[in-house]
């Protein structure tokens, strides 16, 4: 991991071309590429990534605190159910946070890997960088999971950061080797079709009886998060690679100059709605389970992610309503760093040391809301300071 004052990590998008003349022409059936022609970033990606990271590091605690203040408010209690993970089957907003980050990583690679697939030497260098980055994220994932120890049985080897790193490495390799859009969609279908065949053909859809559990228990060393299977386990990573590629296809649409911006929004939104609709129809026969990343879950997460990105793109990059999104962009531009700091550094203790005196004057429910909010504020101020200094973490 290195510091950079000119660029963010590899997930950050390169600048968008300002006009079709700034883009390299693409052959029919291939993924169009662009060359940097402006210093302007695609701010909707940063903002959506920032919102997602806030959900990962503690925005849900603010929602829980609000629900505690208004226990008889039906709307608050309905909202808080979306900020709780489903025990097994089903889908909630909180179940989307990691898949959304994986999707955004794929969308960002449509920009960061643009132009690197044509020259063999450049392509080879990009692939080596992807796997070096994956190795670093896997090691950082060990650190986030807990104390490093020589006792293999006590360590959890699967991790959020490891899943992201491996998905970007394998997904990025596919992106660099396959430039034909129909082939890319075919690879996504093949991966998810294979997952479906494995999950239907071997085991069942119970926590201990799934093929995911069988593979994790026999092939994944160390501690398994749920005892039976790991939500960042081996088959889950394979499913997540498909979601990374779905994100890449969405990112390709965003940077394409074939359509006007408003048509790109419409194409993205309708594509996302179609994916989510397919999953909704199929879930009666193929359960939607986040813990084992069923294909229906990937379709649901991918569809909602595409629609969310399209709305952010419409509001921020087309309509230019950007002021409200600036706090989110600050988080999105250093998202991996924010995650690691929130998990490794005891921000709760720092927050208590600074603000517990003020919280003592408040009723318990309001005190919980205050401390949850100041926790996020402290983290945001750290990221804002880095932004002001032009410091971004590059993995």
CSV table of C-alpha atoms in Angstrom, one decimal:
chain,number,residue,atom,x,y,z
A,1,UNK,CA,0.0,0.0,0.0
A,2,UNK,CA,1.4,3.4,-1.0
A,3,UNK,CA,0.4,7.0,-0.7
A,4,UNK,CA,-0.3,9.1,-3.8
A,5,UNK,CA,-1.0,12.7,-4.2
A,6,UNK,CA,-2.1,12.4,-7.8
A,7,UNK,CA,-4.4,9.4,-7.9
A,8,UNK,CA,-6.5,7.1,-5.8
A,9,UNK,CA,-6.4,3.3,-5.6
A,10,UNK,CA,-6.9,1.2,-8.7
A,11,UNK,CA,-10.6,1.3,-8.4
A,12,UNK,CA,-10.8,5.0,-9.1
A,13,UNK,CA,-12.0,5.9,-12.6
A,14,UNK,CA,-9.9,7.7,-15.1
A,15,UNK,CA,-11.2,11.0,-16.5
A,16,UNK,CA,-14.2,10.9,-18.9
A,17,UNK,CA,-13.8,12.3,-22.5
A,18,UNK,CA,-15.7,15.5,-23.0
A,19,UNK,CA,-16.9,14.6,-26.5
A,20,UNK,CA,-17.0,11.7,-28.9
A,21,UNK,CA,-13.9,13.0,-30.6
A,22,UNK,CA,-12.0,12.4,-27.5
A,23,UNK,CA,-12.7,8.7,-27.5
A,24,UNK,CA,-10.9,6.0,-29.5
A,25,UNK,CA,-13.3,4.4,-32.0
A,26,UNK,CA,-14.4,0.8,-31.2
A,27,UNK,CA,-15.1,-1.9,-33.6
A,28,UNK,CA,-18.6,-3.4,-33.6
A,29,UNK,CA,-19.1,-5.9,-30.8
A,30,UNK,CA,-16.1,-4.7,-28.8
A,31,UNK,CA,-15.9,-2.7,-25.6
A,32,UNK,CA,-15.2,1.0,-26.4
A,33,UNK,CA,-12.1,2.5,-24.9
A,34,UNK,CA,-11.3,6.1,-24.0
A,35,UNK,CA,-8.2,8.2,-23.5
A,36,UNK,CA,-8.0,10.9,-20.8
A,37,UNK,CA,-9.0,14.2,-22.1
A,38,UNK,CA,-10.2,16.0,-19.0
A,39,UNK,CA,-9.3,16.1,-15.4
A,40,UNK,CA,-13.0,15.8,-14.4
A,41,UNK,CA,-13.9,12.6,-12.5
A,42,UNK,CA,-17.1,10.6,-12.8
A,43,UNK,CA,-18.3,11.9,-9.5
A,44,UNK,CA,-21.3,9.7,-9.3
A,45,UNK,CA,-19.1,6.6,-8.8
A,46,UNK,CA,-17.2,8.3,-6.0
A,47,UNK,CA,-20.4,9.4,-4.3
A,48,UNK,CA,-22.1,6.0,-4.5
A,49,UNK,CA,-18.9,4.3,-3.3
A,50,UNK,CA,-18.8,6.8,-0.4
A,51,UNK,CA,-22.4,6.2,0.6
A,52,UNK,CA,-21.8,2.4,0.5
A,53,UNK,CA,-18.7,2.7,2.6
A,54,UNK,CA,-20.6,4.8,5.2
A,55,UNK,CA,-23.1,2.0,5.4
A,56,UNK,CA,-20.3,-0.5,5.9
A,57,UNK,CA,-18.5,1.5,8.7
A,58,UNK,CA,-21.5,2.6,10.8
A,59,UNK,CA,-24.3,4.5,9.2
A,60,UNK,CA,-26.6,1.7,10.1
A,61,UNK,CA,-25.9,2.4,13.8
A,62,UNK,CA,-27.3,5.9,13.3
A,63,UNK,CA,-30.5,4.4,11.9
A,64,UNK,CA,-30.8,2.0,14.9
A,65,UNK,CA,-30.4,5.0,17.3
A,66,UNK,CA,-33.1,6.9,15.5
A,67,UNK,CA,-35.4,3.9,15.7
A,68,UNK,CA,-34.7,3.8,19.5
A,69,UNK,CA,-35.8,7.5,19.8
A,70,UNK,CA,-39.0,6.8,18.0
A,71,UNK,CA,-40.0,3.3,19.0
A,72,UNK,CA,-43.7,3.8,18.2
A,73,UNK,CA,-43.1,5.3,14.7
A,74,UNK,CA,-44.1,2.7,12.2
A,75,UNK,CA,-42.0,4.2,9.4
A,76,UNK,CA,-38.8,4.2,11.5
A,77,UNK,CA,-39.3,0.6,12.6
A,78,UNK,CA,-39.9,-0.4,8.9
A,79,UNK,CA,-36.7,1.3,7.8
A,80,UNK,CA,-34.7,-0.3,10.6
A,81,UNK,CA,-35.6,-3.7,9.3
A,82,UNK,CA,-33.8,-2.9,6.1
A,83,UNK,CA,-30.6,-2.2,8.1
A,84,UNK,CA,-30.6,-5.8,9.6
A,85,UNK,CA,-29.0,-8.7,7.7
A,86,UNK,CA,-31.4,-11.5,6.8
A,87,UNK,CA,-30.7,-14.6,8.8
A,88,UNK,CA,-30.7,-16.8,5.7
A,89,UNK,CA,-33.1,-16.3,2.8
A,90,UNK,CA,-34.4,-13.0,1.6
A,91,UNK,CA,-32.9,-9.6,1.0
A,92,UNK,CA,-32.4,-6.3,2.9
A,93,UNK,CA,-30.6,-3.1,2.2
A,94,UNK,CA,-27.8,-4.0,4.5
A,95,UNK,CA,-27.2,-7.2,2.5
A,96,UNK,CA,-26.4,-5.0,-0.5
A,97,UNK,CA,-23.4,-3.1,1.0
A,98,UNK,CA,-20.6,-5.6,0.1
A,99,UNK,CA,-22.1,-6.6,-3.3
A,100,UNK,CA,-22.5,-2.9,-4.2
A,101,UNK,CA,-18.9,-2.3,-3.4
A,102,UNK,CA,-17.9,-5.2,-5.6
A,103,UNK,CA,-20.1,-3.9,-8.4
A,104,UNK,CA,-18.6,-0.4,-8.1
A,105,UNK,CA,-15.1,-1.9,-8.3
A,106,UNK,CA,-16.1,-3.6,-11.6
A,107,UNK,CA,-17.6,-0.3,-12.9
A,108,UNK,CA,-14.4,1.6,-12.1
A,109,UNK,CA,-12.3,-0.9,-14.0
A,110,UNK,CA,-14.1,0.1,-17.1
A,111,UNK,CA,-12.1,3.4,-16.7
A,112,UNK,CA,-8.9,2.3,-14.9
A,113,UNK,CA,-8.2,-0.5,-17.4
A,114,UNK,CA,-9.2,1.4,-20.5
A,115,UNK,CA,-6.5,1.1,-23.2
A,116,UNK,CA,-4.5,-1.5,-21.3
A,117,UNK,CA,-5.7,-4.5,-23.3
A,118,UNK,CA,-4.3,-3.7,-26.7
A,119,UNK,CA,-0.5,-3.8,-26.0
A,120,UNK,CA,0.7,-7.2,-24.7
A,121,UNK,CA,3.4,-5.6,-22.4
A,122,UNK,CA,0.9,-3.1,-21.0
A,123,UNK,CA,-1.6,-5.8,-20.5
A,124,UNK,CA,0.9,-8.0,-18.7
A,125,UNK,CA,1.9,-5.2,-16.4
A,126,UNK,CA,-1.7,-4.4,-15.6
A,127,UNK,CA,-2.4,-8.1,-14.7
A,128,UNK,CA,0.6,-8.3,-12.5
A,129,UNK,CA,-0.5,-5.1,-10.7
A,130,UNK,CA,-4.0,-6.6,-10.2
A,131,UNK,CA,-2.6,-9.8,-8.5
A,132,UNK,CA,-0.1,-7.8,-6.4
A,133,UNK,CA,-2.9,-5.7,-5.2
A,134,UNK,CA,-5.0,-8.8,-4.5
A,135,UNK,CA,-2.2,-10.2,-2.4
A,136,UNK,CA,-1.9,-7.0,-0.4
A,137,UNK,CA,-5.7,-6.9,0.2
A,138,UNK,CA,-5.7,-10.5,1.3
A,139,UNK,CA,-3.0,-9.8,3.9
A,140,UNK,CA,-4.9,-6.7,5.1
A,141,UNK,CA,-8.0,-8.8,5.3
A,142,UNK,CA,-6.2,-11.1,7.8
A,143,UNK,CA,-5.4,-8.1,9.9
A,144,UNK,CA,-9.0,-6.8,9.8
A,145,UNK,CA,-10.3,-10.2,10.8
A,146,UNK,CA,-8.4,-10.2,14.0
A,147,UNK,CA,-5.0,-10.8,15.7
A,148,UNK,CA,-2.4,-12.5,13.5
A,149,UNK,CA,-1.4,-15.8,14.9
A,150,UNK,CA,0.6,-18.9,14.0
A,151,UNK,CA,-2.3,-21.1,15.1
A,152,UNK,CA,-4.1,-21.6,11.7
A,153,UNK,CA,-7.3,-22.9,13.4
A,154,UNK,CA,-7.8,-19.6,15.2
A,155,UNK,CA,-7.5,-17.4,12.1
A,156,UNK,CA,-10.2,-16.6,9.6
A,157,UNK,CA,-8.7,-16.6,6.1
A,158,UNK,CA,-11.7,-15.4,4.1
A,159,UNK,CA,-12.4,-11.7,4.3
A,160,UNK,CA,-14.2,-8.8,2.7
A,161,UNK,CA,-10.9,-7.3,1.5
A,162,UNK,CA,-9.7,-10.7,0.2
A,163,UNK,CA,-12.9,-11.1,-1.7
A,164,UNK,CA,-12.6,-7.7,-3.3
A,165,UNK,CA,-9.0,-8.2,-4.2
A,166,UNK,CA,-9.5,-11.6,-5.8
A,167,UNK,CA,-12.6,-10.4,-7.7
A,168,UNK,CA,-10.7,-7.5,-9.1
A,169,UNK,CA,-7.7,-9.6,-10.0
A,170,UNK,CA,-9.6,-12.4,-11.8
A,171,UNK,CA,-12.3,-10.1,-13.1
A,172,UNK,CA,-9.7,-7.6,-14.3
A,173,UNK,CA,-7.8,-10.4,-16.1
A,174,UNK,CA,-11.0,-11.4,-17.9
A,175,UNK,CA,-11.6,-7.8,-18.8
A,176,UNK,CA,-8.1,-7.4,-20.2
A,177,UNK,CA,-8.2,-10.6,-22.2
A,178,UNK,CA,-11.8,-10.4,-23.5
A,179,UNK,CA,-12.8,-7.1,-25.3
A,180,UNK,CA,-15.9,-8.4,-27.0
A,181,UNK,CA,-19.1,-7.4,-25.2
A,182,UNK,CA,-21.3,-10.4,-26.1
A,183,UNK,CA,-18.5,-12.7,-24.9
A,184,UNK,CA,-18.3,-10.7,-21.6
A,185,UNK,CA,-22.0,-11.2,-21.1
A,186,UNK,CA,-21.6,-14.9,-22.0
A,187,UNK,CA,-18.9,-15.3,-19.4
A,188,UNK,CA,-21.2,-13.8,-16.7
A,189,UNK,CA,-24.0,-16.1,-17.7
A,190,UNK,CA,-21.6,-19.1,-17.7
A,191,UNK,CA,-20.3,-18.3,-14.2
A,192,UNK,CA,-23.8,-17.8,-12.7
A,193,UNK,CA,-25.2,-20.8,-14.6
A,194,UNK,CA,-22.4,-23.0,-13.2
A,195,UNK,CA,-23.1,-21.7,-9.6
A,196,UNK,CA,-26.8,-22.6,-10.1
A,197,UNK,CA,-25.9,-26.1,-11.3
A,198,UNK,CA,-23.6,-26.7,-8.4
A,199,UNK,CA,-26.1,-25.4,-5.8
A,200,UNK,CA,-29.0,-27.4,-7.3
A,201,UNK,CA,-27.0,-30.5,-8.1
A,202,UNK,CA,-25.1,-30.9,-4.9
A,203,UNK,CA,-26.5,-30.4,-1.4
A,204,UNK,CA,-29.5,-28.2,-0.7
A,205,UNK,CA,-30.2,-24.6,0.3
A,206,UNK,CA,-29.9,-25.0,4.1
A,207,UNK,CA,-27.0,-23.4,6.0
A,208,UNK,CA,-25.2,-26.7,6.6
A,209,UNK,CA,-26.3,-28.6,3.6
A,210,UNK,CA,-25.3,-26.2,0.7
A,211,UNK,CA,-22.4,-26.9,-1.7
A,212,UNK,CA,-20.8,-23.7,-0.4
A,213,UNK,CA,-20.7,-25.2,3.1
A,214,UNK,CA,-19.3,-28.5,1.8
A,215,UNK,CA,-16.5,-26.8,-0.2
A,216,UNK,CA,-15.6,-24.3,2.6
A,217,UNK,CA,-15.4,-27.0,5.3
A,218,UNK,CA,-13.1,-29.1,3.2
A,219,UNK,CA,-11.0,-26.5,1.3
A,220,UNK,CA,-11.0,-23.3,3.4
A,221,UNK,CA,-8.4,-23.3,6.2
A,222,UNK,CA,-8.8,-21.8,9.6
A,223,UNK,CA,-12.0,-20.5,11.2
A,224,UNK,CA,-15.1,-20.4,9.1
A,225,UNK,CA,-17.2,-17.3,10.0
A,226,UNK,CA,-20.6,-19.0,10.2
A,227,UNK,CA,-19.4,-22.4,11.3
A,228,UNK,CA,-20.9,-24.1,8.3
A,229,UNK,CA,-20.0,-21.7,5.4
A,230,UNK,CA,-18.3,-18.4,5.0
A,231,UNK,CA,-20.1,-15.4,3.3
A,232,UNK,CA,-16.7,-14.6,1.7
A,233,UNK,CA,-15.9,-18.2,1.0
A,234,UNK,CA,-14.7,-20.0,-2.1
A,235,UNK,CA,-17.9,-20.3,-4.2
A,236,UNK,CA,-19.1,-16.8,-2.9
A,237,UNK,CA,-15.9,-15.3,-4.5
A,238,UNK,CA,-16.8,-17.0,-7.8
A,239,UNK,CA,-20.3,-15.5,-7.7
A,240,UNK,CA,-18.8,-12.1,-6.8
A,241,UNK,CA,-16.5,-12.3,-9.9
A,242,UNK,CA,-19.7,-12.4,-12.0
A,243,UNK,CA,-21.0,-9.3,-10.2
A,244,UNK,CA,-17.7,-7.5,-10.8
A,245,UNK,CA,-18.1,-8.2,-14.5
A,246,UNK,CA,-21.7,-6.9,-14.4
A,247,UNK,CA,-20.3,-3.7,-12.9
A,248,UNK,CA,-17.7,-3.5,-15.7
A,249,UNK,CA,-20.5,-3.8,-18.3
A,250,UNK,CA,-22.4,-1.0,-16.6
A,251,UNK,CA,-19.2,1.1,-16.4
A,252,UNK,CA,-18.6,0.5,-20.1
A,253,UNK,CA,-22.1,1.9,-20.9
A,254,UNK,CA,-21.3,5.0,-18.8
A,255,UNK,CA,-18.1,5.8,-20.7
A,256,UNK,CA,-19.5,4.9,-24.1
A,257,UNK,CA,-20.0,7.8,-26.5
A,258,UNK,CA,-22.5,5.9,-28.7
A,259,UNK,CA,-25.5,7.3,-26.7
A,260,UNK,CA,-26.3,10.6,-25.2
A,261,UNK,CA,-25.9,10.8,-21.4
A,262,UNK,CA,-29.7,10.7,-20.8
A,263,UNK,CA,-29.9,7.6,-23.0
A,264,UNK,CA,-27.1,6.0,-21.0
A,265,UNK,CA,-29.1,6.7,-17.8
A,266,UNK,CA,-32.2,5.1,-19.4
A,267,UNK,CA,-30.3,2.0,-20.6
A,268,UNK,CA,-28.7,1.5,-17.3
A,269,UNK,CA,-31.9,1.9,-15.2
A,270,UNK,CA,-33.9,-0.4,-17.4
A,271,UNK,CA,-31.1,-3.0,-17.5
A,272,UNK,CA,-31.0,-2.9,-13.7
A,273,UNK,CA,-34.7,-3.2,-13.4
A,274,UNK,CA,-34.7,-6.2,-15.8
A,275,UNK,CA,-32.0,-8.0,-13.7
A,276,UNK,CA,-33.8,-7.4,-10.5
A,277,UNK,CA,-37.1,-8.5,-12.1
A,278,UNK,CA,-35.6,-11.8,-13.3
A,279,UNK,CA,-34.4,-12.5,-9.8
A,280,UNK,CA,-37.8,-11.6,-8.3
A,281,UNK,CA,-39.6,-14.0,-10.7
A,282,UNK,CA,-37.1,-16.8,-10.1
A,283,UNK,CA,-36.7,-16.6,-6.3
A,284,UNK,CA,-39.7,-18.9,-5.8
A,285,UNK,CA,-37.7,-21.7,-7.3
A,286,UNK,CA,-34.2,-20.6,-6.7
A,287,UNK,CA,-33.8,-19.1,-3.2
A,288,UNK,CA,-32.3,-15.6,-2.8
A,289,UNK,CA,-29.5,-16.2,-0.2
A,290,UNK,CA,-26.8,-13.7,0.5
A,291,UNK,CA,-24.7,-16.0,2.7
A,292,UNK,CA,-24.0,-18.3,-0.3
A,293,UNK,CA,-24.3,-15.7,-3.1
A,294,UNK,CA,-26.9,-17.6,-5.1
A,295,UNK,CA,-27.3,-16.4,-8.7
A,296,UNK,CA,-30.7,-14.9,-7.8
A,297,UNK,CA,-28.9,-12.9,-5.1
A,298,UNK,CA,-26.3,-11.7,-7.6
A,299,UNK,CA,-29.0,-10.7,-10.1
A,300,UNK,CA,-30.9,-8.8,-7.3
A,301,UNK,CA,-27.8,-7.0,-6.0
A,302,UNK,CA,-26.6,-6.3,-9.6
A,303,UNK,CA,-29.9,-4.9,-10.7
A,304,UNK,CA,-30.3,-2.7,-7.7
A,305,UNK,CA,-26.7,-1.5,-8.0
A,306,UNK,CA,-27.1,-0.6,-11.6
A,307,UNK,CA,-30.3,1.4,-10.8
A,308,UNK,CA,-28.6,3.2,-8.0
A,309,UNK,CA,-25.6,4.1,-10.1
A,310,UNK,CA,-27.9,5.3,-12.9
A,311,UNK,CA,-29.8,7.6,-10.5
A,312,UNK,CA,-26.5,9.0,-9.1
A,313,UNK,CA,-25.2,9.5,-12.6
A,314,UNK,CA,-28.4,11.3,-13.6
A,315,UNK,CA,-28.4,13.6,-10.6
A,316,UNK,CA,-24.7,14.3,-10.2
A,317,UNK,CA,-23.1,14.0,-13.7
A,318,UNK,CA,-26.1,14.9,-16.0
A,319,UNK,CA,-28.1,17.4,-14.0
A,320,UNK,CA,-25.0,18.6,-12.2
A,321,UNK,CA,-26.6,18.7,-8.7
A,322,UNK,CA,-23.3,18.0,-6.9
A,323,UNK,CA,-23.1,20.0,-3.7
A,324,UNK,CA,-25.0,17.4,-1.7
A,325,UNK,CA,-22.7,14.6,-2.8
A,326,UNK,CA,-19.4,16.2,-1.8
A,327,UNK,CA,-19.3,14.6,1.7
A,328,UNK,CA,-19.9,11.2,0.1
A,329,UNK,CA,-17.2,11.8,-2.5
A,330,UNK,CA,-14.7,12.5,0.2
A,331,UNK,CA,-15.3,9.0,1.6
A,332,UNK,CA,-15.5,7.3,-1.8
A,333,UNK,CA,-12.1,8.6,-2.8
A,334,UNK,CA,-10.4,6.8,0.1
A,335,UNK,CA,-12.9,4.0,0.6
A,336,UNK,CA,-10.5,1.1,1.3
A,337,UNK,CA,-8.5,3.2,3.7
A,338,UNK,CA,-11.8,4.2,5.5
A,339,UNK,CA,-12.7,0.6,5.9
A,340,UNK,CA,-9.4,-0.5,7.2
A,341,UNK,CA,-9.1,2.4,9.7
A,342,UNK,CA,-12.7,1.8,11.0
A,343,UNK,CA,-12.0,-1.9,11.5
A,344,UNK,CA,-8.4,-1.7,13.0
A,345,UNK,CA,-8.3,1.6,14.9
A,346,UNK,CA,-10.5,1.9,18.0
A,347,UNK,CA,-12.5,4.9,16.8
A,348,UNK,CA,-15.2,4.1,19.5
A,349,UNK,CA,-12.7,4.7,22.2
A,350,UNK,CA,-11.5,8.0,20.6
A,351,UNK,CA,-15.1,9.1,20.1
A,352,UNK,CA,-16.0,8.3,23.7
A,353,UNK,CA,-12.9,10.2,24.9
A,354,UNK,CA,-13.9,13.3,23.0
A,355,UNK,CA,-17.7,13.4,23.1
A,356,UNK,CA,-18.9,11.3,26.0
A,357,UNK,CA,-19.0,14.3,28.3
A,358,UNK,CA,-21.5,16.0,26.0
A,359,UNK,CA,-23.5,12.8,25.6
A,360,UNK,CA,-23.8,12.6,29.4
A,361,UNK,CA,-26.2,15.6,29.4
A,362,UNK,CA,-28.6,13.8,27.0
A,363,UNK,CA,-31.3,11.2,27.5
A,364,UNK,CA,-29.9,7.7,26.8
A,365,UNK,CA,-31.6,7.3,23.4
A,366,UNK,CA,-30.4,10.7,22.2
A,367,UNK,CA,-27.0,10.0,23.6
A,368,UNK,CA,-26.7,6.9,21.4
A,369,UNK,CA,-27.7,8.9,18.3
A,370,UNK,CA,-25.2,11.6,19.2
A,371,UNK,CA,-22.3,9.2,19.7
A,372,UNK,CA,-23.1,7.3,16.5
A,373,UNK,CA,-23.1,10.5,14.5
A,374,UNK,CA,-19.9,11.9,16.0
A,375,UNK,CA,-18.2,8.5,15.3
A,376,UNK,CA,-18.9,9.0,11.6
A,377,UNK,CA,-18.0,12.7,11.8
A,378,UNK,CA,-14.5,11.9,13.2
A,379,UNK,CA,-13.9,9.4,10.4
A,380,UNK,CA,-15.1,11.8,7.8
A,381,UNK,CA,-12.9,14.6,9.2
A,382,UNK,CA,-9.9,12.4,8.9
A,383,UNK,CA,-10.8,11.6,5.3
A,384,UNK,CA,-11.5,15.3,4.6
A,385,UNK,CA,-8.0,16.2,5.9
A,386,UNK,CA,-6.4,13.7,3.6
A,387,UNK,CA,-8.5,15.1,0.7
A,388,UNK,CA,-7.3,18.6,1.5
A,389,UNK,CA,-3.7,17.5,1.5
A,390,UNK,CA,-4.2,15.5,-1.7
A,391,UNK,CA,-3.4,12.2,0.0
A,392,UNK,CA,-5.1,9.1,-1.4
A,393,UNK,CA,-4.3,5.5,-0.5
A,394,UNK,CA,-3.1,3.5,-3.5
A,395,UNK,CA,-3.0,-0.3,-3.1
